Short mmCIF file of C-alpha atoms in Angstrom, two decimals:
data_model
loop_
_atom_site.label_atom_id
_atom_site.label_comp_id
_atom_site.label_asym_id
_atom_site.label_seq_id
_atom_site.Cartn_x
_atom_site.Cartn_y
_atom_site.Cartn_z
CA MET E 125 11.11 -30.10 -26.10
CA PRO E 126 8.49 -32.39 -24.48
CA LYS E 127 8.77 -30.10 -21.43
CA LYS E 128 7.79 -27.15 -23.56
CA ILE E 129 4.78 -28.97 -24.97
CA LEU E 130 3.76 -29.98 -21.45
CA SER E 131 4.00 -26.42 -20.18
CA MET E 132 1.97 -25.20 -23.13
CA MET E 133 -0.70 -27.74 -22.25
CA LEU E 134 -0.68 -26.66 -18.61
CA LEU E 135 -0.79 -23.04 -19.69
CA TYR E 136 -3.90 -23.91 -21.64
CA LEU E 137 -5.56 -24.93 -18.38
CA PHE E 138 -4.95 -21.51 -16.90
CA LEU E 139 -6.11 -19.48 -19.86
CA PRO E 140 -9.51 -19.45 -21.47
CA ALA E 141 -9.76 -21.05 -24.86
CA THR E 142 -10.43 -17.73 -26.55
CA VAL E 143 -6.75 -16.80 -26.40
CA PHE E 144 -5.94 -19.34 -29.04
CA ALA E 145 -6.84 -19.94 -32.65
CA GLY E 146 -7.39 -16.30 -33.48
CA THR E 147 -10.90 -16.09 -32.07
CA PRO E 148 -11.61 -12.59 -30.73
CA ALA E 149 -10.78 -12.20 -27.04
CA LYS E 150 -13.78 -12.07 -24.72
CA VAL E 151 -14.11 -10.23 -21.45
CA ASP E 152 -14.49 -12.53 -18.44
CA SER E 153 -16.61 -10.94 -15.72
CA GLY E 154 -14.90 -12.74 -12.81
CA ASP E 155 -11.42 -11.85 -13.99
CA THR E 156 -12.40 -8.25 -14.62
CA ALA E 157 -14.02 -7.94 -11.20
CA TRP E 158 -10.92 -9.27 -9.46
CA VAL E 159 -8.47 -7.05 -11.34
CA LEU E 160 -10.63 -3.95 -10.74
CA VAL E 161 -10.75 -4.73 -7.02
CA SER E 162 -7.00 -5.39 -7.09
CA ALA E 163 -6.41 -1.97 -8.66
CA ALA E 164 -8.35 -0.40 -5.80
CA LEU E 165 -6.37 -2.48 -3.28
CA VAL E 166 -3.07 -1.25 -4.71
CA LEU E 167 -4.36 2.32 -4.50
CA LEU E 168 -5.03 1.70 -0.81
CA MET E 169 -1.39 0.68 -0.38
CA THR E 170 -0.20 4.16 -1.35
CA ALA E 171 -2.93 6.24 0.22
CA PRO E 172 -3.38 5.87 3.06
CA GLY E 173 -1.25 2.70 3.57
CA LEU E 174 2.25 3.92 2.77
CA ALA E 175 1.33 7.49 3.77
CA LEU E 176 0.54 6.34 7.32
CA PHE E 177 3.36 3.80 7.48
CA TYR E 178 5.91 6.51 6.67
CA SER E 179 4.28 9.42 8.51
CA GLY E 180 4.28 7.60 11.85
CA MET E 181 8.05 7.19 11.59
CA VAL E 182 8.88 10.89 11.11
CA ARG E 183 8.94 13.57 13.78
CA LYS E 184 5.58 15.18 14.39
CA LYS E 185 6.51 18.44 12.66
CA ASN E 186 6.73 16.50 9.38
CA VAL E 187 3.65 14.26 9.62
CA LEU E 188 1.57 16.15 7.06
CA GLY E 189 4.43 16.79 4.67
CA THR E 190 5.09 13.05 4.60
CA ILE E 191 1.44 12.09 4.09
CA MET E 192 1.15 14.78 1.42
CA GLN E 193 3.92 13.23 -0.68
CA SER E 194 2.02 9.94 -1.08
CA PHE E 195 -1.36 11.56 -1.74
CA ALA E 196 0.11 14.07 -4.19
CA LEU E 197 1.78 11.24 -6.11
CA LEU E 198 -1.52 9.40 -6.36
CA CYS E 199 -2.98 12.44 -8.11
CA ILE E 200 0.05 13.36 -10.22
CA ILE E 201 0.90 9.91 -11.55
CA SER E 202 -2.79 9.15 -12.23
CA ILE E 203 -2.68 12.00 -14.74
CA GLN E 204 0.83 11.22 -16.05
CA TRP E 205 -0.16 7.61 -16.69
CA ILE E 206 -3.20 8.54 -18.80
CA LEU E 207 -1.39 11.24 -20.74
CA TRP E 208 1.83 9.41 -21.61
CA GLY E 209 3.04 7.03 -18.88
CA TYR E 210 1.07 3.98 -19.98
CA SER E 211 2.18 4.43 -23.56
CA VAL E 212 5.86 4.81 -22.65
CA SER E 213 5.61 1.68 -20.46
CA PHE E 214 3.36 -0.66 -22.38
CA GLY E 215 3.01 0.92 -25.83
CA PRO E 216 4.33 -0.74 -28.98
CA ASP E 217 8.00 -1.59 -28.51
CA LYS E 218 10.68 0.83 -29.71
CA LEU E 219 14.50 0.71 -29.73
CA GLY E 220 14.67 -3.08 -29.46
CA GLY E 221 12.96 -3.64 -26.14
CA LEU E 222 13.99 -0.45 -24.34
CA VAL E 223 10.88 1.73 -24.34
CA GLY E 224 7.27 1.90 -25.48
CA GLY E 225 6.19 4.18 -28.32
CA LEU E 226 3.85 7.13 -28.08
CA GLU E 227 1.03 5.51 -30.07
CA TRP E 228 -1.12 5.14 -26.93
CA VAL E 229 -0.67 8.70 -25.63
CA GLY E 230 -3.89 9.87 -23.99
CA LEU E 231 -5.04 6.23 -24.05
CA LYS E 232 -5.60 6.41 -27.79
CA GLY E 233 -6.60 2.91 -28.84
CA VAL E 234 -6.64 1.60 -25.27
CA GLY E 235 -10.23 0.51 -25.13
CA LEU E 236 -12.65 -1.82 -23.45
CA LEU E 237 -11.76 -4.94 -25.42
CA PRO E 238 -8.96 -7.15 -24.12
CA ASN E 239 -5.42 -6.79 -25.43
CA PRO E 240 -4.34 -10.44 -25.53
CA ASP E 241 -0.66 -9.44 -25.38
CA TYR E 242 -1.20 -8.38 -21.77
CA ALA E 243 -4.42 -9.91 -20.47
CA ALA E 244 -6.76 -11.84 -22.69
CA THR E 245 -9.84 -11.82 -20.50
CA ILE E 246 -10.10 -8.29 -19.12
CA PRO E 247 -10.65 -4.96 -20.88
CA HIS E 248 -7.41 -3.29 -21.92
CA GLN E 249 -8.34 -0.23 -19.82
CA CYS E 250 -8.73 -2.49 -16.78
CA PHE E 251 -5.13 -3.68 -17.24
CA MET E 252 -4.08 -0.05 -17.77
CA VAL E 253 -5.67 1.24 -14.55
CA TYR E 254 -4.29 -1.70 -12.56
CA GLN E 255 -0.80 -0.88 -13.83
CA MET E 256 -1.41 2.79 -13.01
CA MET E 257 -1.53 1.99 -9.30
CA PHE E 258 1.91 0.36 -9.54
CA ALA E 259 3.29 3.47 -11.21
CA VAL E 260 1.80 5.51 -8.34
CA ILE E 261 3.28 3.56 -5.45
CA THR E 262 6.80 3.21 -6.87
CA PRO E 263 7.88 6.88 -6.59
CA ALA E 264 5.96 7.04 -3.28
CA LEU E 265 8.29 4.37 -1.87
CA ILE E 266 11.32 6.58 -2.64
CA THR E 267 9.96 9.38 -0.41
CA GLY E 268 11.06 7.40 2.66
CA SER E 269 14.72 8.08 1.90
CA PHE E 270 14.54 11.88 1.63
CA ALA E 271 11.85 12.29 4.29
CA GLU E 272 11.77 15.44 6.43
CA ARG E 273 13.98 17.62 4.19
CA MET E 274 12.92 17.81 0.52
CA LYS E 275 11.27 20.86 -1.01
CA PHE E 276 7.73 20.03 -2.11
CA SER E 277 8.06 21.79 -5.48
CA SER E 278 11.28 19.95 -6.31
CA PHE E 279 9.72 16.70 -5.16
CA ILE E 280 6.90 17.11 -7.71
CA VAL E 281 9.29 17.84 -10.57
CA PHE E 282 11.51 14.91 -9.55
CA SER E 283 8.59 12.50 -9.32
CA ILE E 284 7.19 13.31 -12.76
CA LEU E 285 10.60 13.06 -14.41
CA TRP E 286 11.58 9.94 -12.47
CA THR E 287 8.38 8.09 -13.31
CA THR E 288 8.72 9.00 -16.98
CA LEU E 289 12.44 8.38 -17.42
CA VAL E 290 13.11 5.58 -14.90
CA TYR E 291 9.92 3.72 -13.96
CA ASP E 292 8.22 3.68 -17.35
CA PRO E 293 11.21 2.28 -19.29
CA ILE E 294 11.98 -0.38 -16.64
CA ALA E 295 8.33 -1.45 -16.59
CA HIS E 296 8.65 -1.76 -20.36
CA TRP E 297 11.81 -3.89 -20.14
CA VAL E 298 10.24 -6.36 -17.73
CA TRP E 299 6.55 -6.53 -18.56
CA ALA E 300 5.87 -5.15 -22.03
CA THR E 301 5.60 -7.32 -25.08
CA GLY E 302 9.03 -7.02 -26.68
CA GLY E 303 10.71 -5.71 -23.50
CA TRP E 304 14.28 -6.99 -23.41
CA LEU E 305 14.23 -8.51 -19.90
CA HIS E 306 10.83 -10.00 -20.68
CA ASP E 307 12.27 -11.70 -23.76
CA LEU E 308 15.40 -12.75 -21.85
CA GLY E 309 13.20 -14.85 -19.55
CA ALA E 310 13.84 -13.04 -16.26
CA LEU E 311 10.87 -13.54 -13.93
CA ASP E 312 9.13 -10.75 -12.05
CA PHE E 313 5.61 -11.71 -11.12
CA ALA E 314 4.35 -8.53 -9.49
CA GLY E 315 7.15 -5.99 -9.62
CA GLY E 316 10.16 -6.90 -7.50
CA THR E 317 12.48 -5.45 -10.12
CA VAL E 318 10.20 -2.84 -11.59
CA VAL E 319 8.84 -1.47 -8.31
CA HIS E 320 11.11 -2.38 -5.42
CA ILE E 321 14.62 -2.51 -6.90
CA SER E 322 14.05 0.60 -9.01
CA SER E 323 12.60 2.59 -6.10
CA GLY E 324 14.98 1.17 -3.48
CA VAL E 325 18.16 1.89 -5.42
CA SER E 326 16.88 5.33 -6.44
CA ALA E 327 16.11 5.96 -2.77
CA LEU E 328 19.71 5.23 -1.79
CA VAL E 329 20.99 7.60 -4.47
CA ALA E 330 18.50 10.26 -3.34
CA ALA E 331 19.61 9.91 0.29
CA LEU E 332 23.25 10.37 -0.78
CA VAL E 333 22.61 13.31 -3.12
CA ILE E 334 20.28 15.25 -0.82
CA GLY E 335 22.41 14.57 2.26
CA ARG E 336 21.63 13.77 5.87
CA ARG E 337 19.00 15.47 7.96
CA GLN E 338 20.27 18.16 10.29
CA GLY E 339 21.21 16.55 13.56
CA TYR E 340 21.28 13.04 12.11
CA MET E 341 22.99 10.64 14.53
CA ALA E 342 23.24 13.41 17.13
CA GLU E 343 19.61 14.23 17.92
CA THR E 344 16.79 11.86 18.76
CA MET E 345 14.74 11.21 15.64
CA ALA E 346 12.42 8.61 17.10
CA PRO E 347 9.13 7.84 15.31
CA HIS E 348 6.45 10.22 16.54
CA SER E 349 3.50 7.79 16.29
CA LEU E 350 4.02 4.07 15.89
CA PRO E 351 0.26 3.40 15.95
CA LEU E 352 0.02 5.34 12.64
CA THR E 353 2.85 3.23 11.26
CA LEU E 354 1.10 0.02 12.30
CA ILE E 355 -2.20 1.05 10.71
CA GLY E 356 -0.20 1.75 7.58
CA ALA E 357 1.57 -1.61 7.77
CA GLY E 358 -1.77 -3.41 8.10
CA LEU E 359 -3.16 -1.56 5.09
CA LEU E 360 -0.03 -2.39 3.10
CA TRP E 361 -0.41 -6.08 3.91
CA PHE E 362 -4.10 -5.98 2.95
CA GLY E 363 -3.46 -4.05 -0.25
CA TRP E 364 -0.58 -6.32 -1.20
CA PHE E 365 -3.06 -9.09 -2.02
CA GLY E 366 -4.19 -6.86 -4.87
CA PHE E 367 -0.58 -6.22 -5.83
CA ASN E 368 0.51 -9.88 -5.93
CA ALA E 369 -2.61 -12.02 -6.32
CA GLY E 370 -4.00 -9.40 -8.69
CA SER E 371 -0.94 -9.85 -10.88
CA ALA E 372 -2.40 -13.18 -11.99
CA LEU E 373 -4.69 -10.85 -13.99
CA GLY E 374 -7.57 -13.21 -13.41
CA ALA E 375 -9.67 -14.80 -10.70
CA ASN E 376 -8.02 -18.19 -10.94
CA GLY E 377 -5.78 -20.76 -9.29
CA LEU E 378 -2.66 -18.73 -9.93
CA ALA E 379 -4.17 -15.79 -8.01
CA VAL E 380 -4.88 -18.08 -5.08
CA SER E 381 -1.36 -19.49 -5.15
CA ALA E 382 0.10 -15.97 -5.19
CA PHE E 383 -2.23 -14.92 -2.36
CA VAL E 384 -1.07 -17.80 -0.16
CA ALA E 385 2.60 -17.22 -0.96
CA THR E 386 2.22 -13.50 -0.17
CA ASN E 387 0.61 -14.02 3.20
CA THR E 388 3.06 -16.75 4.16
CA ALA E 389 6.15 -14.73 3.29
CA ALA E 390 4.88 -11.67 5.18
CA ALA E 391 4.20 -13.70 8.32
CA ALA E 392 7.54 -15.53 8.16
CA ALA E 393 9.50 -12.30 7.68
CA ALA E 394 7.70 -10.51 10.51
CA LEU E 395 8.57 -13.40 12.82
CA SER E 396 12.17 -13.72 11.68
CA TRP E 397 12.85 -9.96 12.02
CA SER E 398 11.33 -10.02 15.50
CA ALA E 399 13.31 -13.11 16.49
CA VAL E 400 16.63 -11.66 15.37
CA GLU E 401 15.85 -8.40 17.14
CA TRP E 402 14.86 -10.27 20.31
CA LEU E 403 18.17 -12.13 20.29
CA HIS E 404 20.22 -9.08 19.37
CA ARG E 405 18.56 -6.34 21.46
CA GLY E 406 16.79 -8.31 24.14
CA LYS E 407 13.25 -7.31 23.17
CA PRO E 408 11.04 -7.64 20.11
CA THR E 409 9.67 -4.28 18.90
CA ILE E 410 6.39 -3.41 17.19
CA LEU E 411 8.27 -1.39 14.57
CA GLY E 412 10.46 -4.44 13.98
CA LEU E 413 7.45 -6.66 13.39
CA ALA E 414 5.92 -4.10 11.01
CA SER E 415 9.22 -3.64 9.16
CA GLY E 416 9.66 -7.39 8.89
CA LEU E 417 6.25 -7.98 7.40
CA VAL E 418 6.87 -5.30 4.78
CA ALA E 419 10.28 -6.84 3.99
CA GLY E 420 8.57 -10.19 3.47
CA LEU E 421 5.95 -8.67 1.19
CA VAL E 422 8.66 -6.93 -0.83
CA ALA E 423 10.72 -10.10 -1.19
CA VAL E 424 7.81 -12.30 -2.25
CA THR E 425 6.60 -9.81 -4.84
CA PRO E 426 8.65 -11.09 -7.80
CA ALA E 427 8.18 -14.69 -6.66
CA ALA E 428 4.51 -14.74 -5.65
CA GLY E 429 3.18 -16.46 -8.76
CA PHE E 430 6.06 -18.89 -9.15
CA VAL E 431 6.66 -20.40 -5.70
CA GLY E 432 4.87 -22.79 -3.36
CA PRO E 433 3.98 -22.01 0.27
CA ILE E 434 7.05 -23.60 1.87
CA SER E 435 9.35 -21.78 -0.52
CA ALA E 436 7.51 -18.55 0.31
CA MET E 437 8.04 -19.23 4.00
CA LEU E 438 11.78 -19.76 3.54
CA LEU E 439 12.33 -16.75 1.31
CA GLY E 440 10.23 -14.60 3.64
CA ALA E 441 12.13 -15.73 6.75
CA ALA E 442 15.42 -14.94 5.04
CA ALA E 443 14.09 -11.52 3.96
CA GLY E 444 13.36 -10.54 7.58
CA VAL E 445 16.90 -11.38 8.67
CA ILE E 446 18.62 -9.80 5.66
CA CYS E 447 16.65 -6.54 5.89
CA TYR E 448 17.16 -6.33 9.67
CA PHE E 449 20.90 -6.42 9.15
CA SER E 450 20.76 -3.93 6.30
CA VAL E 451 18.96 -1.29 8.39
CA SER E 452 20.60 -2.04 11.74
CA PHE E 453 24.21 -2.47 10.66
CA MET E 454 24.84 -1.41 7.09
CA LYS E 455 23.14 1.99 7.40
CA PRO E 456 24.80 3.13 10.65
CA THR E 457 28.17 1.79 9.51
CA LEU E 458 28.09 3.62 6.19
CA LYS E 459 26.37 6.64 7.83
CA TYR E 460 23.94 7.48 5.01
CA ASP E 461 20.57 8.85 6.03
CA ASP E 462 18.00 6.67 4.25
CA SER E 463 15.56 8.09 6.76
CA LEU E 464 12.74 5.53 6.65
CA ASP E 465 14.79 2.69 5.12
CA ALA E 466 13.38 2.78 1.60
CA PHE E 467 16.63 1.22 0.36
CA GLY E 468 17.14 -1.02 3.39
CA VAL E 469 13.73 -2.64 3.04
CA HIS E 470 12.65 -2.17 -0.60
CA GLY E 471 16.04 -2.13 -2.33
CA VAL E 472 17.66 -4.91 -0.32
CA GLY E 473 14.42 -6.90 0.06
CA GLY E 474 13.68 -6.47 -3.65
CA MET E 475 17.10 -7.73 -4.68
CA TRP E 476 16.85 -10.70 -2.35
CA GLY E 477 13.37 -11.43 -3.76
CA ALA E 478 14.67 -11.37 -7.33
CA VAL E 479 17.50 -13.76 -6.43
CA ALA E 480 15.12 -15.93 -4.39
CA THR E 481 12.83 -16.20 -7.40
CA GLY E 482 15.79 -17.65 -9.27
CA LEU E 483 16.24 -20.17 -6.45
CA PHE E 484 12.69 -21.12 -5.48
CA ALA E 485 10.65 -20.77 -8.69
CA SER E 486 8.93 -23.96 -9.72
CA ALA E 487 7.30 -24.73 -13.03
CA ALA E 488 4.99 -27.07 -11.15
CA VAL E 489 3.45 -24.02 -9.46
CA ASN E 490 3.22 -21.97 -12.64
CA PRO E 491 4.09 -23.54 -15.99
CA ALA E 492 4.43 -20.08 -17.51
CA GLY E 493 7.41 -19.56 -15.16
CA ALA E 494 10.55 -21.63 -14.94
CA ASN E 495 12.41 -23.87 -12.52
CA GLY E 496 14.79 -22.15 -10.12
CA LEU E 497 18.08 -23.54 -8.86
CA PHE E 498 16.43 -25.57 -6.08
CA PHE E 499 14.08 -27.18 -8.58
CA GLY E 500 16.68 -28.23 -11.10
CA GLY E 501 16.85 -25.11 -13.29
CA SER E 502 20.28 -23.52 -13.44
CA ALA E 503 19.67 -20.81 -16.04
CA LEU E 504 17.14 -18.69 -14.16
CA VAL E 505 19.43 -17.30 -11.42
CA GLY E 506 21.74 -15.79 -14.02
CA LYS E 507 18.85 -14.10 -15.77
CA GLN E 508 17.59 -12.75 -12.45
CA LEU E 509 21.04 -11.33 -11.69
CA ILE E 510 21.11 -9.61 -15.09
CA ALA E 511 17.69 -8.10 -14.36
CA ILE E 512 18.84 -6.86 -10.94
CA ALA E 513 22.07 -5.39 -12.26
CA ALA E 514 20.44 -3.70 -15.24
CA SER E 515 17.53 -2.15 -13.34
CA ALA E 516 19.71 -1.10 -10.38
CA ALA E 517 22.39 0.48 -12.58
CA TYR E 518 19.87 2.28 -14.79
CA SER E 519 17.89 3.57 -11.78
CA ALA E 520 21.03 4.74 -9.99
CA VAL E 521 22.49 6.61 -12.96
CA PHE E 522 19.29 8.34 -14.04
CA THR E 523 18.19 9.21 -10.51
CA PHE E 524 21.60 10.77 -9.89
CA ILE E 525 21.46 12.84 -13.08
CA LEU E 526 17.86 13.98 -12.45
CA LEU E 527 18.55 15.02 -8.87
CA LYS E 528 21.71 16.92 -9.82
CA ILE E 529 19.88 18.86 -12.54
CA ILE E 530 16.93 19.69 -10.26
CA ASP E 531 19.32 20.71 -7.50
CA ALA E 532 21.12 23.10 -9.86
CA VAL E 533 17.90 24.59 -11.24
CA MET E 534 15.66 24.89 -8.19
CA GLY E 535 17.36 23.27 -5.20
CA LEU E 536 16.39 19.96 -3.59
CA ARG E 537 16.41 20.80 0.10
CA VAL E 538 14.31 23.13 2.14
CA ALA E 539 16.20 25.98 3.80
CA GLN E 540 17.91 25.14 7.09
CA GLU E 541 15.38 27.21 9.03
CA ASP E 542 12.47 25.46 7.29
CA GLU E 543 13.90 22.04 8.07
CA VAL E 544 14.05 22.93 11.76
CA MET E 545 10.49 24.28 11.62
CA GLY E 546 9.31 21.14 9.83
CA LEU E 547 7.74 20.46 6.45
CA ASP E 548 4.17 20.85 7.73
CA LEU E 549 4.56 24.54 8.48
CA SER E 550 7.28 25.46 6.01
CA GLN E 551 5.85 23.69 2.94
CA HIS E 552 2.12 23.62 3.64
CA SER E 553 1.35 26.16 6.42
CA GLU E 554 -0.47 23.54 8.48
CA SER E 555 0.12 21.56 11.67
CA GLY E 556 -0.77 17.92 12.08
CA TYR E 557 -1.74 18.22 15.71
CA ASN E 558 -3.55 21.28 17.01
CA MET E 559 -4.23 20.44 20.62
CA MET U 203 3.23 32.47 52.50
CA LYS U 204 5.09 29.56 51.00
CA LYS U 205 5.08 27.88 47.61
CA ILE U 206 5.55 24.13 47.57
CA GLU U 207 6.65 22.66 44.25
CA ALA U 208 6.68 18.89 44.11
CA ILE U 209 7.99 16.78 41.21
CA ILE U 210 6.33 13.37 41.48
CA LYS U 211 5.77 10.19 39.53
CA PRO U 212 2.73 10.68 37.26
CA PHE U 213 0.82 7.67 38.59
CA LYS U 214 0.97 9.11 42.13
CA LEU U 215 -0.97 12.26 41.21
CA ASP U 216 -4.37 11.00 42.39
CA ASP U 217 -2.98 9.85 45.74
CA VAL U 218 -1.27 13.18 46.30
CA LYS U 219 -4.38 15.16 45.34
CA LYS U 220 -6.45 13.11 47.79
CA ALA U 221 -3.91 13.57 50.59
CA LEU U 222 -3.90 17.34 50.04
CA ASN U 223 -7.71 17.48 50.02
CA GLU U 224 -7.69 15.69 53.36
CA ILE U 225 -5.67 18.50 54.96
CA ASN U 226 -8.02 21.07 53.38
CA ILE U 227 -5.80 22.31 50.57
CA GLU U 228 -8.36 23.61 48.12
CA GLY U 229 -6.32 24.58 45.12
CA MET U 230 -3.28 23.47 43.19
CA THR U 231 -1.72 23.73 39.75
CA ILE U 232 -0.23 20.75 37.98
CA THR U 233 1.97 20.55 34.89
CA GLU U 234 3.21 17.63 32.85
CA VAL U 235 6.97 18.03 32.88
CA LYS U 236 10.04 16.07 31.83
CA GLY U 237 13.34 15.80 33.59
CA PHE U 238 15.86 13.58 35.28
CA GLY U 239 17.68 13.22 38.57
CA ARG U 240 19.41 10.14 39.88
CA GLN U 241 16.97 7.85 38.09
CA LYS U 242 18.40 8.87 34.65
CA GLY U 243 16.67 7.85 31.43
CA HIS U 244 16.33 4.69 29.42
CA SER U 245 17.21 3.37 25.96
CA GLU U 246 14.78 2.95 23.07
CA PHE U 247 15.43 0.97 19.91
CA TYR U 248 13.92 1.81 16.52
CA ARG U 249 15.00 -0.51 13.71
CA GLY U 250 18.20 -1.15 15.58
CA ALA U 251 19.01 2.53 16.18
CA GLU U 252 19.46 3.22 19.87
CA TYR U 253 18.13 6.45 21.35
CA THR U 254 18.83 7.40 24.95
CA VAL U 255 15.82 9.07 26.48
CA ASP U 256 17.22 11.27 29.27
CA PHE U 257 14.07 13.14 30.19
CA LEU U 258 11.38 11.10 31.87
CA PRO U 259 7.79 12.26 32.22
CA LYS U 260 6.90 13.62 35.67
CA ILE U 261 4.14 15.72 37.20
CA LYS U 262 4.88 19.04 38.86
CA ILE U 263 2.41 20.13 41.56
CA GLU U 264 2.42 23.73 42.80
CA VAL U 265 0.64 24.70 45.98
CA VAL U 266 0.80 28.12 47.66
CA THR U 267 -0.24 28.12 51.30
CA THR U 268 0.37 29.73 54.69
CA GLU U 269 3.59 29.35 56.65
CA GLU U 270 1.80 27.15 59.22
CA MET U 271 0.36 24.80 56.61
CA ALA U 272 3.55 24.45 54.55
CA LEU U 273 5.11 21.69 56.63
CA LYS U 274 1.85 19.69 56.65
CA VAL U 275 1.62 19.97 52.88
CA VAL U 276 5.20 18.74 52.48
CA ASP U 277 4.52 15.80 54.80
CA ALA U 278 1.29 14.90 53.00
CA ILE U 279 2.92 14.96 49.57
CA MET U 280 5.89 12.98 50.82
CA ALA U 281 3.68 10.28 52.37
CA ALA U 282 1.44 9.98 49.34
CA ALA U 283 4.08 10.10 46.60
CA LYS U 284 6.63 7.78 48.16
CA THR U 285 7.28 4.37 46.60
CA GLY U 286 10.75 3.97 48.14
CA LYS U 287 12.28 3.45 44.71
CA ILE U 288 14.65 5.77 42.88
CA GLY U 289 12.75 8.38 40.85
CA ASP U 290 10.15 9.35 43.46
CA GLY U 291 10.89 13.03 42.91
CA LYS U 292 11.65 16.14 44.96
CA ILE U 293 9.84 18.86 46.90
CA PHE U 294 10.98 22.50 46.85
CA VAL U 295 9.71 25.10 49.32
CA SER U 296 10.13 28.82 48.69
CA ALA U 297 8.82 32.10 50.07
CA VAL U 298 6.00 33.95 48.27
CA GLU U 299 5.78 37.73 48.61
CA ASP U 300 2.14 38.26 47.76
CA THR U 301 -1.00 36.65 46.35
CA VAL U 302 -3.87 38.40 44.54
CA ARG U 303 -7.31 36.99 43.79
CA ILE U 304 -8.08 38.50 40.40
CA ARG U 305 -11.89 38.47 40.75
CA THR U 306 -12.08 40.40 44.04
CA GLY U 307 -8.71 42.06 44.39
CA GLU U 308 -8.13 40.38 47.80
CA ARG U 309 -4.47 40.15 48.76
CA GLY U 310 -2.19 38.01 50.92
CA LYS U 311 -3.63 35.17 53.02
CA GLU U 312 -7.18 36.26 52.15
CA ALA U 313 -6.51 35.42 48.51
CA LEU U 314 -5.27 31.87 49.17
#
């Protein structure tokens, strides 16, 4: 009990006084500025960050088709989120913590005053638009698994349905007031469960349902432009500060702590992936370094606001090694074609990050969090495992059902001839390189 | 007339061009090509997946010249393109029936 009082007191230090005692919430200009910038940073992660990261790894006949998927999602989910996505995710709780109600459809009642349930010092619309960018990038991450072979029309239908039926409810479970995982006490600072586990597991299911690319494991499918991939990786790293440090929802000490943890984990994972590759294959690769840094960023996402720098370093270093083995051994052994390793990096890295949060979280870093196993708290790991299992199982089942229905109605894959020709010409009548 | 086709290492192109200029060869066609002989390819690793790259980038030079010059051209290319290491390339010599200069309609040696 004294611990609870202490953490309430510490919480008081992080939050402006206006939260308490029923005084009306006031907009803080510094907090609002930081969260607006963070929203723009997270946008940059999808387009052009992820778009370039992925498009460099495909063959050159699919470069535009791959970029198009990320940019199209930015546009589509921006509209979905305003019309109903935000309400389904963050609207007043329905069905005992499972989903948000439709009261906020079309942003009805989502105004320019703070909603203290979510962020007491920034306009409610600022919180909404920040969350929008998370809803945009999550389905974009999945595109890595079915790269080079999905029909564009089916991709659009899948993305709208997936965001509405998978992402929005899981975001509600974890982050919304009244969400069941939120009330359980599972920790997810910036979206390890909501963004990376949901997209990663869905990506694996998508790779299995849609099937391997023609010529997979027989033909060379080497990345056509690693410089594009590296520009994308750099933009992802840069944008991730908005993703993680922005999740403090204020320009404060917690944001700084999350910023430091994010950078540290990314660096440690890039180095550990490279080191393992150097030992295993004899040379460190650029793609390995880029993949490692992304794995570190994924893994630190749920933990960013709850761990210190040394913990971030350890969990990041482990993420690089774990994800290296998942893409280099697990994938070829099981022979599924998760083309750009959306599951291998985001699914596996996300699950490790959620577990690692249960190990490394420290209430000394963030009193609103909890102590993980290494800091004397034994209950958190169990809650994290429940969150992983629930979000992974739900994502897998619903993604499978959605893909099967879309396949029956309109088909998921491009025709064999179109796949050979490439998505750029067959889906968009354009070529990426006209020289 | 003879056609000399030489497959060489790309970084030797400038040396070969210079050597041919020195023996007054005033025209040539080059193409970026890929292939392999005894040198074979190499392995590349992307996220742990190994790809064997069989076809290595080379430059193909084509020169058409008179019977008398053909041997000199072969010698010049050989001297300029040689590193002594495996993968230096090959030279093929074949007979050419006729040559036409499109602008003037000249034929045979006159058109070279």
